[in-house]
Amino acid sequence: MGRVVVALGGNALNRAGEAGTYEGTRAHVRETVRPLLSLLQAGHQLVLTHGNGPQVGALLLQQDATRREVPPLPLDVLGAMSQGWIGYLIQQELASGIRALRLPHRVIVLLTRTEVSADDPSFHHPSKPVGHFYPENEARLLGKQKGWTFVDDTARGGWRRVVASPLPRNVLEAPWLKALLAARAVPPFVAILAGGGGVPVVRADKGQWAGVEAVIDKDRTAALLAHLLKAETLAIVTDVPAVLVGFRTPHPRPLGNVGPRELRHHLEDGEFGEGSMRPKVEAALDFISRGGARAVITDILSLPEALKGRAGTILTSGGGRGGLSSARPVNPAPDARRRARTRPRSPGTAGSSGRLR
């Protein structure tokens, strides 16, 4: 069996609407680990990444509640903290399952930095919301004091801080991990790394690295990591068994085996939401364009069958029928989807952009 980079997302750690307690998160991690154990039993070499959005959001709330007593930490440090505690939870549950099955594997958690470009356009146009909602007067004050950018989202609760979401350029710890994976003298192991896309860093003076306050899309980092590690498969785990086209129509259709041309056509046709399926599809296409053999998008329970070619959306360079699917449903209202994704704005308070800076 080959090397598989698994990007855990969706309900792997938290369910929508839940409080996000330690006990609840641990229970979800325990459920997530079971299919991963079956992959180890089947002989796959696993490298795991994970999201951290709700966890970093909770840390930001904790900091805000105690900011008068404890100096707050920058966003890159919070990302590093989340890598540690989420990685620890996965490590604990996975190691327990490995011992119960008497498998020889060990589990390691690797704090990971991801290089981004200081010239990435997203630093000039931040758009990734983080933290909680602020009243306008407090948002204005924080914008002046800290240089933060806010957008008006009063329809959902107030003004929200937004940060850059730069593209990943390199995973700094990947060469070390690649060498370790290839070392025959090392016992088999599962590596957990690049949580939340990795801690974003830029090149500073004299070859040093400097952390930046940004959020990297974890699926894009997973695609880059899979390429750097020469993985055969990138597996992106989400909340649904397969990618759907015609999602908000009476007849949505799951995509099974598909080629880059067809999937890119659906992408350009506006089938996938910006904050949900679109970055996952883009990451899968990126991995294949770099020479990857296979990208899978599915939920955690379907993952073992998807790796056998029996479930999920499976993207390969020669997948599908080489052309466009004649059964592709026509989207009747692409403009309506775009309007639904537009942020609410507050005229007259922050200019035509609805932003505070």
Coordinates of C-alpha atoms in Angstrom, one line a residue:
M1 CA 0.0 0.0 0.0
G2 CA 1.1 3.6 -0.6
R3 CA 1.7 6.7 1.3
V4 CA -1.5 8.7 2.0
V5 CA -1.7 12.3 3.3
V6 CA -5.0 12.7 5.1
A7 CA -6.4 16.2 5.7
L8 CA -8.9 15.9 8.6
G9 CA -11.7 18.5 8.5
G10 CA -15.4 18.8 8.9
N11 CA -16.7 16.8 11.9
A12 CA -13.4 15.2 12.8
L13 CA -13.0 17.4 15.8
N14 CA -16.2 19.4 16.3
R15 CA -19.8 19.3 15.1
A16 CA -21.6 22.5 14.1
G17 CA -23.7 24.0 17.0
E18 CA -21.8 22.1 19.7
A19 CA -20.1 23.8 22.6
G20 CA -16.6 22.5 21.6
T21 CA -15.8 21.0 25.1
Y22 CA -12.7 19.0 25.6
E23 CA -14.8 15.9 26.3
G24 CA -16.8 16.4 23.1
T25 CA -13.8 17.0 21.0
R26 CA -12.1 13.9 22.4
A27 CA -15.1 11.8 21.6
H28 CA -15.2 13.0 18.0
V29 CA -11.4 12.3 17.6
R30 CA -12.0 8.8 18.9
E31 CA -14.7 8.2 16.2
T32 CA -12.3 9.7 13.6
V33 CA -9.5 7.4 14.6
R34 CA -11.4 4.1 13.9
P35 CA -11.3 4.3 10.1
L36 CA -7.7 5.5 10.3
L37 CA -6.8 2.3 12.2
S38 CA -8.3 0.2 9.5
L39 CA -6.0 2.0 6.9
L40 CA -3.0 1.1 9.0
Q41 CA -4.2 -2.5 9.2
A42 CA -4.5 -2.5 5.4
G43 CA -0.8 -1.4 5.1
H44 CA -1.1 2.3 4.2
Q45 CA 1.6 4.7 5.4
L46 CA -0.4 7.6 6.9
V47 CA 0.6 11.3 7.3
L48 CA -2.2 13.3 9.0
T49 CA -3.0 17.0 8.9
H50 CA -6.0 18.7 10.5
G51 CA -8.0 21.9 10.8
N52 CA -7.9 24.3 13.7
G53 CA -10.4 27.0 13.0
P54 CA -12.8 26.5 16.0
Q55 CA -9.9 25.9 18.4
V56 CA -8.1 29.1 17.4
G57 CA -11.4 30.9 17.6
A58 CA -11.8 29.7 21.2
L59 CA -8.3 30.8 22.1
L60 CA -9.0 34.2 20.7
L61 CA -12.2 34.4 22.8
Q62 CA -10.2 33.4 25.9
Q63 CA -7.6 36.0 25.2
D64 CA -10.3 38.7 24.7
A65 CA -11.9 37.8 28.0
T66 CA -8.6 38.0 30.0
R67 CA -6.8 40.7 28.0
R68 CA -6.7 43.1 31.0
E69 CA -4.9 40.5 33.2
V70 CA -2.9 38.5 30.6
P71 CA -1.1 40.0 27.6
P72 CA -2.6 38.5 24.4
L73 CA -0.5 36.4 22.0
P74 CA -0.3 36.9 18.2
L75 CA -2.3 34.7 15.9
D76 CA 0.7 32.7 14.7
V77 CA 1.5 31.7 18.3
L78 CA -2.1 30.6 18.8
G79 CA -1.8 28.5 15.7
A80 CA 1.2 26.8 17.1
M81 CA -0.6 26.2 20.4
S82 CA -3.5 24.6 18.6
Q83 CA -1.2 22.3 16.7
G84 CA 0.1 21.0 20.0
W85 CA -3.2 20.3 21.7
I86 CA -5.1 18.9 18.7
G87 CA -2.1 16.8 17.7
Y88 CA -1.9 15.5 21.3
L89 CA -5.6 14.5 21.2
I90 CA -5.2 12.6 17.9
Q91 CA -2.0 11.1 19.1
Q92 CA -3.6 9.8 22.4
E93 CA -6.6 8.2 20.7
L94 CA -4.6 6.8 17.7
A95 CA -1.9 5.3 20.0
S96 CA -4.5 3.7 22.2
G97 CA -6.1 2.0 19.1
I98 CA -2.8 0.9 17.8
R99 CA -1.9 -0.7 21.1
A100 CA -5.3 -2.5 21.2
L101 CA -4.7 -3.9 17.7
R102 CA -1.1 -4.8 18.5
L103 CA 0.3 -2.8 15.6
P104 CA 3.9 -1.8 15.6
H105 CA 3.3 1.9 14.7
R106 CA 4.3 4.9 16.8
V107 CA 2.6 8.3 16.6
I108 CA 4.5 11.6 16.5
V109 CA 3.3 15.2 16.5
L110 CA 5.5 17.6 14.6
L111 CA 5.2 21.4 15.1
T112 CA 5.2 22.7 11.6
R113 CA 6.0 26.0 9.9
T114 CA 4.7 26.9 6.5
E115 CA 6.5 29.5 4.3
V116 CA 4.4 32.1 2.7
S117 CA 5.4 35.1 0.7
A118 CA 5.5 38.5 2.3
D119 CA 4.3 39.9 -1.1
D120 CA 1.2 37.6 -1.2
P121 CA -1.7 39.8 -2.4
S122 CA -3.9 38.6 0.5
F123 CA -1.8 40.7 3.0
H124 CA -3.1 43.8 1.2
H125 CA -6.7 42.4 1.0
P126 CA -7.3 40.4 4.1
S127 CA -10.5 38.4 3.9
K128 CA -10.3 35.4 6.4
P129 CA -12.6 36.1 9.5
V130 CA -11.1 35.2 12.9
G131 CA -12.3 35.7 16.4
H132 CA -15.7 37.0 17.6
F133 CA -17.9 39.9 16.7
Y134 CA -17.2 43.4 18.0
P135 CA -19.4 46.5 18.2
E136 CA -18.4 49.2 15.7
N137 CA -16.8 51.6 18.2
E138 CA -14.6 48.8 19.7
A139 CA -13.6 47.6 16.2
R140 CA -12.6 51.1 15.3
L141 CA -10.5 51.4 18.5
L142 CA -8.7 48.1 18.0
G143 CA -8.1 48.9 14.3
K144 CA -6.3 52.1 15.4
Q145 CA -4.4 50.5 18.3
K146 CA -3.3 47.2 16.6
G147 CA -3.6 47.9 12.9
W148 CA -6.3 45.2 12.5
T149 CA -8.7 45.2 9.6
F150 CA -12.4 44.6 10.3
V151 CA -15.4 44.0 8.0
D152 CA -19.0 44.8 8.7
D153 CA -21.1 41.6 9.3
T154 CA -23.8 43.2 11.4
A155 CA -26.4 40.7 10.0
R156 CA -24.6 38.0 11.9
G157 CA -23.5 39.9 15.0
G158 CA -21.2 42.9 14.4
W159 CA -17.8 43.8 13.1
R160 CA -15.3 40.9 12.5
R161 CA -11.6 40.9 12.3
V162 CA -10.2 39.6 9.0
V163 CA -6.6 38.5 8.3
A164 CA -4.7 37.4 5.2
S165 CA -4.9 33.9 3.8
P166 CA -1.7 33.5 1.8
L167 CA -0.9 30.6 -0.4
P168 CA 1.6 28.1 1.1
R169 CA 5.0 28.0 -0.7
N170 CA 6.9 25.4 1.4
V171 CA 6.5 23.3 4.4
L172 CA 9.8 23.8 6.3
E173 CA 9.8 20.5 8.2
A174 CA 8.9 18.4 5.2
P175 CA 12.4 17.4 4.2
W176 CA 13.2 16.1 7.6
L177 CA 9.9 14.1 7.7
K178 CA 10.5 12.7 4.2
A179 CA 13.9 11.4 5.3
L180 CA 12.5 9.8 8.4
L181 CA 9.7 8.1 6.5
A182 CA 12.3 6.6 4.1
A183 CA 14.6 5.4 6.9
R184 CA 14.3 1.6 7.2
A185 CA 15.9 1.6 10.7
V186 CA 13.0 3.6 12.1
P187 CA 9.9 1.7 13.3
P188 CA 6.7 2.4 11.3
F189 CA 5.0 5.6 12.5
V190 CA 2.1 8.0 11.9
A191 CA 3.1 11.7 11.6
I192 CA 0.6 14.4 12.6
L193 CA 1.8 17.8 11.3
A194 CA 0.8 21.1 9.6
G195 CA -2.3 21.5 11.7
G196 CA -4.3 24.5 10.5
G197 CA -2.2 24.8 7.4
G198 CA 1.0 25.2 9.5
V199 CA 2.3 28.2 11.4
P200 CA 2.7 30.9 8.7
V201 CA 6.3 32.4 8.4
V202 CA 8.1 34.7 6.0
R203 CA 11.8 35.1 5.3
A204 CA 13.3 37.8 7.4
D205 CA 16.8 39.4 7.5
K206 CA 19.9 37.1 7.6
G207 CA 17.9 34.0 6.6
Q208 CA 15.7 34.0 9.7
W209 CA 12.0 33.2 9.7
A210 CA 9.4 35.5 11.2
G211 CA 5.9 34.5 12.1
V212 CA 3.0 36.5 10.6
E213 CA -0.6 36.9 11.6
A214 CA -2.4 35.0 8.9
V215 CA -4.4 31.8 8.3
I216 CA -3.3 29.3 5.6
D217 CA -5.9 27.0 4.1
K218 CA -5.2 23.5 5.5
D219 CA -6.2 21.7 2.4
R220 CA -3.8 23.7 0.2
T221 CA -1.0 23.0 2.6
A222 CA -2.0 19.3 2.6
A223 CA -1.8 19.3 -1.2
L224 CA 1.7 20.8 -1.0
L225 CA 2.8 18.5 1.7
A226 CA 1.6 15.4 -0.2
H227 CA 3.6 16.7 -3.2
L228 CA 6.8 17.3 -1.1
L229 CA 6.5 13.8 0.5
K230 CA 5.9 12.1 -2.8
A231 CA 2.6 10.7 -1.5
E232 CA 0.5 8.5 -3.9
T233 CA -2.8 9.8 -2.5
L234 CA -4.1 13.1 -1.0
A235 CA -7.3 12.3 1.0
I236 CA -9.3 15.4 2.0
V237 CA -11.8 14.5 4.6
T238 CA -15.0 16.6 4.9
D239 CA -18.6 16.3 6.1
V240 CA -20.1 14.7 3.0
P241 CA -19.4 11.4 1.2
A242 CA -18.6 13.0 -2.1
V243 CA -18.4 16.3 -4.0
L244 CA -21.8 17.4 -5.2
V245 CA -22.8 19.4 -8.3
G246 CA -26.1 21.1 -8.5
F247 CA -26.0 21.3 -4.7
R248 CA -28.9 23.7 -4.2
T249 CA -31.0 22.2 -7.0
P250 CA -33.8 19.6 -6.8
H251 CA -31.4 17.0 -8.2
P252 CA -27.8 17.2 -6.8
R253 CA -25.4 14.7 -8.3
P254 CA -22.4 13.2 -6.5
L255 CA -19.1 13.1 -8.5
G256 CA -17.4 9.7 -8.5
N257 CA -14.4 9.0 -10.7
V258 CA -13.5 12.3 -12.3
G259 CA -10.7 13.9 -14.4
P260 CA -9.2 17.4 -13.9
R261 CA -10.9 18.8 -17.0
E262 CA -14.4 18.0 -15.8
L263 CA -13.7 19.0 -12.2
R264 CA -12.2 22.3 -13.2
H265 CA -15.2 23.0 -15.4
H266 CA -17.5 22.6 -12.4
L267 CA -15.2 24.8 -10.4
E268 CA -15.2 27.6 -13.0
D269 CA -19.0 27.2 -13.4
G270 CA -19.4 28.3 -9.7
E271 CA -20.6 24.9 -8.4
F272 CA -18.5 25.0 -5.2
G273 CA -18.8 27.5 -2.3
E274 CA -15.8 29.7 -1.5
G275 CA -15.8 28.9 2.2
S276 CA -16.7 25.2 1.9
M277 CA -16.0 22.9 -1.1
R278 CA -14.1 25.2 -3.4
P279 CA -10.7 25.2 -1.6
K280 CA -10.9 21.4 -1.3
V281 CA -11.5 21.0 -5.0
E282 CA -8.7 23.5 -5.8
A283 CA -6.3 21.6 -3.5
A284 CA -7.1 18.3 -5.2
L285 CA -6.5 19.8 -8.6
D286 CA -3.3 21.4 -7.4
F287 CA -2.0 18.0 -6.2
I288 CA -2.8 16.3 -9.5
S289 CA -1.3 19.1 -11.5
R290 CA 2.0 18.6 -9.6
G291 CA 2.1 15.0 -10.7
G292 CA 0.1 13.4 -7.8
A293 CA -1.5 10.1 -8.7
R294 CA -4.8 10.4 -6.9
A295 CA -6.9 12.9 -4.8
V296 CA -9.9 11.7 -2.8
I297 CA -12.6 13.9 -1.3
T298 CA -15.0 12.1 1.1
D299 CA -16.1 11.8 4.7
I300 CA -14.2 9.9 7.4
L301 CA -16.4 6.8 7.5
S302 CA -16.2 6.4 3.7
L303 CA -12.4 6.9 3.5
P304 CA -11.4 3.2 3.7
E305 CA -13.8 2.4 0.8
A306 CA -12.7 5.5 -1.1
L307 CA -9.1 4.4 -1.0
K308 CA -10.3 1.1 -2.6
G309 CA -12.0 3.1 -5.4
R310 CA -15.5 2.3 -4.2
A311 CA -16.7 5.6 -2.6
G312 CA -16.1 9.3 -2.6
T313 CA -15.0 11.6 -5.3
I314 CA -11.8 10.3 -6.8
L315 CA -9.7 12.6 -9.0
T316 CA -7.0 11.2 -11.2
S317 CA -5.3 12.6 -14.3
G318 CA -7.1 10.0 -16.5
G319 CA -10.3 9.9 -14.5
G320 CA -13.8 10.4 -15.8
R321 CA -14.4 10.2 -19.5
G322 CA -11.7 12.7 -20.5
G323 CA -14.3 15.3 -21.4
L324 CA -17.3 17.0 -19.8
S325 CA -20.1 15.0 -18.2
S326 CA -23.2 15.1 -20.3
A327 CA -25.2 14.5 -17.2
R328 CA -24.0 17.6 -15.5
P329 CA -27.0 19.6 -14.2
V330 CA -27.2 23.2 -15.3
N331 CA -27.1 25.7 -12.5
P332 CA -30.1 28.0 -12.9
A333 CA -29.0 30.8 -10.7
P334 CA -25.2 31.4 -10.4
D335 CA -25.8 35.1 -9.7
A336 CA -28.0 34.2 -6.7
R337 CA -25.1 32.1 -5.3
R338 CA -22.7 35.0 -5.7
R339 CA -25.2 37.3 -4.0
A340 CA -25.6 34.9 -1.1
R341 CA -21.8 34.9 -0.5
T342 CA -21.5 38.7 -0.5
R343 CA -20.8 40.2 2.9
P344 CA -23.3 42.6 4.4
R345 CA -22.1 46.1 4.5
S346 CA -22.9 49.2 6.6
P347 CA -23.2 52.2 4.3
G348 CA -21.7 55.4 5.6
T349 CA -19.7 53.9 8.5
A350 CA -16.6 52.5 6.8
G351 CA -16.7 53.6 3.2
S352 CA -18.0 51.6 0.2
S353 CA -15.9 48.6 1.2
G354 CA -17.6 48.0 4.6
R355 CA -14.1 47.7 6.1
L356 CA -12.3 49.3 9.1
R357 CA -8.6 49.5 9.0

